[in-house]
XYZ file of C-alpha atoms in Angstrom:
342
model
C 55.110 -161.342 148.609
C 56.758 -157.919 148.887
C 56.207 -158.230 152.665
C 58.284 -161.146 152.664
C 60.799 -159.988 150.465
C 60.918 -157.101 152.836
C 61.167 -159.423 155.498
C 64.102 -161.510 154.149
C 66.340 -158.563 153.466
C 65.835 -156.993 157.183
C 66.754 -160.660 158.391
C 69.418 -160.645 156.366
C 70.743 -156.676 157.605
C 70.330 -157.716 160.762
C 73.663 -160.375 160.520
C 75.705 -157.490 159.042
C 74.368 -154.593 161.616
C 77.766 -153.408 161.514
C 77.204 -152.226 157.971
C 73.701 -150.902 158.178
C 73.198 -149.416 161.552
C 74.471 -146.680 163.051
C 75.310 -145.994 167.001
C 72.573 -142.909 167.783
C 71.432 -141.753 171.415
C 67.975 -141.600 172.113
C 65.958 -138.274 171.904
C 64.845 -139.036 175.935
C 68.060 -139.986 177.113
C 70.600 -137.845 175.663
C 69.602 -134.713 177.929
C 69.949 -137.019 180.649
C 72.951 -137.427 183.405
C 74.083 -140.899 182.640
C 74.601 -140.683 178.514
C 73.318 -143.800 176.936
C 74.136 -145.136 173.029
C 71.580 -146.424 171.154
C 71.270 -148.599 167.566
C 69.506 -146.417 164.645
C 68.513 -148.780 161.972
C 67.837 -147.916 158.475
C 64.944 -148.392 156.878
C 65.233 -150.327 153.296
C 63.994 -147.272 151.792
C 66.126 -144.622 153.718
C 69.578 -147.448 152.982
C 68.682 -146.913 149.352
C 68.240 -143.727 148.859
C 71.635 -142.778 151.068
C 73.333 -145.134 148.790
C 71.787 -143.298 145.663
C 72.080 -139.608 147.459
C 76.212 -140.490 148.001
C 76.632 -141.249 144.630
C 74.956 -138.785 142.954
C 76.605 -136.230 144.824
C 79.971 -137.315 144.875
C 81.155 -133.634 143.470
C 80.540 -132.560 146.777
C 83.355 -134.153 148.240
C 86.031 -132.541 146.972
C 88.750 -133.595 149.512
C 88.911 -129.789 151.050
C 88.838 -129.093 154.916
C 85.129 -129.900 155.962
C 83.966 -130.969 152.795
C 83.005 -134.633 153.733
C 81.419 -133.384 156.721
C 79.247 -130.302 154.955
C 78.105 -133.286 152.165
C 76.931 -136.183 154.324
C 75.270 -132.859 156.873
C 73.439 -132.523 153.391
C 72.523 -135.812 152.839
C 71.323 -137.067 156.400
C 68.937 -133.306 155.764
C 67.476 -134.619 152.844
C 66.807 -138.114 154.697
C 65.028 -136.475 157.591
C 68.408 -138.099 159.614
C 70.345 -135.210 160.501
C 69.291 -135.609 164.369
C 69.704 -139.725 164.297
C 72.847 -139.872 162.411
C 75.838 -137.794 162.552
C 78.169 -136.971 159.598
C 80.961 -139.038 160.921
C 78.838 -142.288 161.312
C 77.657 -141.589 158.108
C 81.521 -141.251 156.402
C 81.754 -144.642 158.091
C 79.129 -146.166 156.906
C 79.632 -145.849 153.087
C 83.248 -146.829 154.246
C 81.930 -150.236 155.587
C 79.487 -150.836 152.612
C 82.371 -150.113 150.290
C 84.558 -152.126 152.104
C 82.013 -155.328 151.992
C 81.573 -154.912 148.620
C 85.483 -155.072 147.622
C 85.597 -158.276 149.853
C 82.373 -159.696 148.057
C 83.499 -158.254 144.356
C 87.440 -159.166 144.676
C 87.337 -161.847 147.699
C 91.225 -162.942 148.412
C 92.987 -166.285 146.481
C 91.756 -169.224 147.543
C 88.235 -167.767 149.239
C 84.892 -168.696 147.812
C 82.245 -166.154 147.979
C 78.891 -166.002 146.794
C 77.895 -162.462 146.388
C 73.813 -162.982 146.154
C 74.618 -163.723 150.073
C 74.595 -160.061 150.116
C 71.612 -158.380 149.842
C 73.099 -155.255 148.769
C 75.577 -156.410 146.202
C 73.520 -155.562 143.267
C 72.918 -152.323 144.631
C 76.147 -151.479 145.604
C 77.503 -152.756 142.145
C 75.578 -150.240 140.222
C 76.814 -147.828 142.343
C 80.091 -148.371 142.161
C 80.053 -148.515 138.344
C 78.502 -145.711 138.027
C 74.764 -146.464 137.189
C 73.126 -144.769 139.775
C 74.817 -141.730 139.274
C 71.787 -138.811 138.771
C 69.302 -140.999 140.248
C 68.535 -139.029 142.986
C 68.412 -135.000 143.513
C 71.390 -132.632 143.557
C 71.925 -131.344 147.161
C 73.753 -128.086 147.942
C 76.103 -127.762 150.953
C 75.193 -123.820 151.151
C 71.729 -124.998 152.652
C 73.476 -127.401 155.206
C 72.583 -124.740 158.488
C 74.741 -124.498 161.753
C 75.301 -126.832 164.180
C 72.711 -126.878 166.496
C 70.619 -128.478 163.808
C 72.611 -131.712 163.398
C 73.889 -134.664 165.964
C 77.430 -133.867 167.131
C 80.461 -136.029 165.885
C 81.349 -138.971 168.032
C 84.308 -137.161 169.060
C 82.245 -134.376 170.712
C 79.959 -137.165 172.451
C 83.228 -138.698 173.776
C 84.026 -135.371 175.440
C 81.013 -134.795 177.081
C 80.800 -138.586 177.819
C 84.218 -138.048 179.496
C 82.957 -134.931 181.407
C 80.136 -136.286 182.510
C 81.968 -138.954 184.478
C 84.505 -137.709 186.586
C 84.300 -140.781 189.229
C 85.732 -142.504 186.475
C 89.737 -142.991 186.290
C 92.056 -141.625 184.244
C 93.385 -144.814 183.834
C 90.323 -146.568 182.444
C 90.105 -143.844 180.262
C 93.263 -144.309 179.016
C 91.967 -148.089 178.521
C 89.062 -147.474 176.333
C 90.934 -144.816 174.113
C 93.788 -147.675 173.750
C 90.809 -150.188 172.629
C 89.302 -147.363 170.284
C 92.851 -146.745 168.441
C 93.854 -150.575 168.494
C 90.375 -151.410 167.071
C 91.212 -148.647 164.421
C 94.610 -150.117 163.925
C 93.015 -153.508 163.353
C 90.971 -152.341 160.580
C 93.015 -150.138 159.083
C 95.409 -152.841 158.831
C 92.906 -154.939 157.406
C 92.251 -152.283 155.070
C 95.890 -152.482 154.183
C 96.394 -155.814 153.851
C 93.166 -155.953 151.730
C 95.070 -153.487 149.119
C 98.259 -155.226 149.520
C 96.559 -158.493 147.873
C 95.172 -155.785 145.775
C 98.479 -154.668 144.516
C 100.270 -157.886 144.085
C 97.193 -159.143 141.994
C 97.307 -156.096 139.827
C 101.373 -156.695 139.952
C 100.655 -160.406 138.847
C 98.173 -158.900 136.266
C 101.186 -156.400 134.888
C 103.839 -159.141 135.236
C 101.870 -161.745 132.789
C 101.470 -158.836 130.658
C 104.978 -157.634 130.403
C 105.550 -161.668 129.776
C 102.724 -161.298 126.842
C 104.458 -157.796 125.341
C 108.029 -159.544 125.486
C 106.746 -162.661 123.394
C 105.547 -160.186 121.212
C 108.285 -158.675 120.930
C 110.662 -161.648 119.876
C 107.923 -162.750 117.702
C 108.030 -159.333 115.861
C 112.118 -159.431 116.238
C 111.808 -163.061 114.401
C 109.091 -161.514 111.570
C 111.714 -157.976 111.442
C 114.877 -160.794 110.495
C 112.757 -162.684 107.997
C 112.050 -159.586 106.135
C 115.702 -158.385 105.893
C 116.368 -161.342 104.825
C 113.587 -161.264 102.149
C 114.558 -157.703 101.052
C 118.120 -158.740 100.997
C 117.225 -161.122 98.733
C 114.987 -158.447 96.348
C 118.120 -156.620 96.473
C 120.004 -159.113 95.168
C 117.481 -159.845 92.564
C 117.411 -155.779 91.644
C 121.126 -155.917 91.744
C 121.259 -159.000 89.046
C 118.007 -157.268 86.887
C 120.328 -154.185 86.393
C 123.554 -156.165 85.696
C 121.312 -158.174 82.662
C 119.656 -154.596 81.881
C 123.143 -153.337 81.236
C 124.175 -155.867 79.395
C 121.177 -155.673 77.248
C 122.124 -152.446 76.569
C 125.376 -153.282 75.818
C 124.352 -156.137 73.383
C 121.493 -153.320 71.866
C 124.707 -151.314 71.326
C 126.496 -153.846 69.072
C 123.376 -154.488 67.131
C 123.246 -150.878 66.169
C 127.381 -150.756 65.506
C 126.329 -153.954 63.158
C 123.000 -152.430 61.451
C 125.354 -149.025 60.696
C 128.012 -152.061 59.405
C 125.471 -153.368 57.231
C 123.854 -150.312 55.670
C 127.459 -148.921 54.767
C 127.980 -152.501 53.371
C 124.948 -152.079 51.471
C 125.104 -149.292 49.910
C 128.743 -149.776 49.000
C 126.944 -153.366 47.116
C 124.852 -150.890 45.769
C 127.484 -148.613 44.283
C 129.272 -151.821 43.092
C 125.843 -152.774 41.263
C 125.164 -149.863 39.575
C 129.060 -149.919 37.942
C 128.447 -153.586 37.285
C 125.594 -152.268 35.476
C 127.619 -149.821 33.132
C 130.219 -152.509 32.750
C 127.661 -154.814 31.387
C 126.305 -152.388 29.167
C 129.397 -151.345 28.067
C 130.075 -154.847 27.075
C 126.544 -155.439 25.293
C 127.196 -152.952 23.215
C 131.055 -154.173 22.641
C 129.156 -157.643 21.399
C 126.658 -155.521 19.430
C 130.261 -153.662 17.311
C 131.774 -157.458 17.188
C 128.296 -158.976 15.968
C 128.659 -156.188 13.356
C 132.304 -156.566 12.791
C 131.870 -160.691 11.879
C 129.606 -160.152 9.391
C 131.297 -157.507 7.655
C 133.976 -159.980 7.779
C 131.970 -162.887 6.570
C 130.892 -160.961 3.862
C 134.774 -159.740 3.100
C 135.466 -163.297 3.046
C 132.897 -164.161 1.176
C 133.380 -161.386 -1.272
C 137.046 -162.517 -1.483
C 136.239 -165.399 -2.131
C 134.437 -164.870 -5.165
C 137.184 -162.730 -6.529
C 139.324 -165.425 -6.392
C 142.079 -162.222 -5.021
C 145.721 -163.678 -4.080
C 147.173 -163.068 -0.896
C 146.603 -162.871 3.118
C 144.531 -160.014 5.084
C 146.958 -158.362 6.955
C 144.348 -155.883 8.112
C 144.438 -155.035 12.458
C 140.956 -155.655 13.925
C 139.666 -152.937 15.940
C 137.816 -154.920 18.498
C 138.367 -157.244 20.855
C 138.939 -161.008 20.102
C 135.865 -163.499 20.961
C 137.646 -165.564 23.704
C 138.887 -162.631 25.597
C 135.147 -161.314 25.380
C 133.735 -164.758 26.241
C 136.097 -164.362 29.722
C 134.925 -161.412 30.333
C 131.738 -162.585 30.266
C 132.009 -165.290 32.580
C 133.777 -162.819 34.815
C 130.952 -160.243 35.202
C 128.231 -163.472 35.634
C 130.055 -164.904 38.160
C 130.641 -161.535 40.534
C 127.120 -160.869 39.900
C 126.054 -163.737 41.807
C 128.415 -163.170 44.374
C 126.246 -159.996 44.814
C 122.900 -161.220 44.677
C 124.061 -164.374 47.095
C 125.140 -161.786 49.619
């Protein structure tokens, strides 16, 4: 079953060569006069593990002069590649394979594309997001050797290409380095293109969501005017609860003015009273003296009477008369109940 599986995926490499192979001369041919080119394949194994080897030493390329070419020197070393391979095939491959994986992850509008197609989606997925980082050993340019050790660039092999073949003319020369740069050309300006769609999706993307933030922000403009209005309105409210505090306070004040108004009417009742009270004892004992008084004169009379004496009384009484005492009377009862009624 493995076999198969095996079997499948090398099928399946083989329609994207372009991606997994890499141009190598032969070991018996490249001493030779007449310079030939050969195709290295990759095993499945040896694909994975450069996949898992780039990633996990990514610190390595640091963008310096050389850098790139010291860290994929290290890599094709720990592969057993570094004679098969050289570093700039390498740099291109891992270009190539990150290049089909934008096209299979982000494909263009209006293109369908199934990524299982791809045999290597899955693994280049996890190692573009980061999941395969540390799953493979940490490699140290400082062990990378000289030269001699390594397959040149494909630069250097053009030059000795080139010098090997003076019957050829300059002008064919000329040809195939205008086919190498307008090749380059083409994919670099398929590269571009392929982050120009980039960009104006991501511009799309920030577009909707400056449409999103400026709803918003008129929904939060509407919400901001409905609660000036609402704390308008609580002002207004405050402003009417202090004009009835005040005039609480106002009306507080009066009750006080009129509970001092009552107490001095009070005790000024009270004062009244207690004279009222001396008047009517005064006058109870006034009634007690003329009580007194008619029965001395009843007995006067009486006595007077008996003596059969001649004559009028032209004696002055020393008390009041009994109708001006009866007046009096009424007088005193009727302010009385003024009193008690108020």
């Amino acid at each position: 079953m493995s076999s198969a599986l095996d079997d499948s995926k090398t099928t399946d490499a083989s329609m994207d060569h372009e991606l997994y192979t890499v141009q190598s001369p032969s070991d018996d041919i490249k001493d030779g006069p007449d310079h030939a080119e050969f195709i290295y394949k990759m095993s499945n194994e040896e694909f994975v593990r450069f996949v898992k080897l780039r990633v996990t030493n990514d610190s390595l390329f640091t963008g310096k002069r050389n850098s790139s070419t010291l860290a994929y020197r290290a890599i094709l070393k720990e592969l057993g590649l570094q004679r098969e391979i050289s570093a700039s095939q390498a740099r291109r491959k891992w270009e190539n394979l990150k290049m089909k994986y934008k096209e299979m992850k982000n494909p263009p509008p209006g293109v369908s594309v199934n990524p299982t197609n791809w045999p290597w989606f899955s693994l280049m997925d996890d190692a573009m997001e980061g999941r395969l980082a540390g799953s493979e050993v940490t490699l140290d340019t400082s062990t990378v050797g000289d030269d001699s050790e390594y397959r040149p660039n494909n630069t250097s092999r053009k030059r000795s290409k080139r010098a090997r073949e003076p019957d050829r003319s300059e002008i064919e020369l000329f040809v195939e380095e205008d086919d190498m740069m307008s090749e380059e050309m083409g994919r670099d300006r398929v590269e571009l293109d392929r982050d120009r769609d980039e960009m104006e999706q991501e511009r799309a993307i920030l577009e909707s969501d400056k449409a999103a933030i400026e709803y918003e922000r008129m929904v939060l403009e509407r919400e901001k005017m409905v609660l000036d209005r609402e704390r308008a309105g609580v002002e207004r409210e405050l402003a009417a609860l202090d004009r009835d505090r005040a005039s609480l306070e106002r009306e507080k004040a009066a009750v006080e003015r009129d509970r001092a108004s009552v107490e001095y009417i009070r005790a000024q009742l009270e004062k009244e009273r207690a004279i009222l009270d001396r008047e009517r004892a005064k006058l109870e004992r006034e009634r007690a003296i003329l009580e007194q008084q008619r029965g001395m004169e009843k007995e006067e009379q009486t006595a007077n009477l008996n003596d059969n004496t001649e004559g009028t009384d032209t004696s002055i009484p020393l008390v009041m008369e009994p109708a001006s005492l009866e007046r009096r009377q009424k007088f005193l009862n009727l302010f009385e109940k003024l009193i008690e009624n108020f």
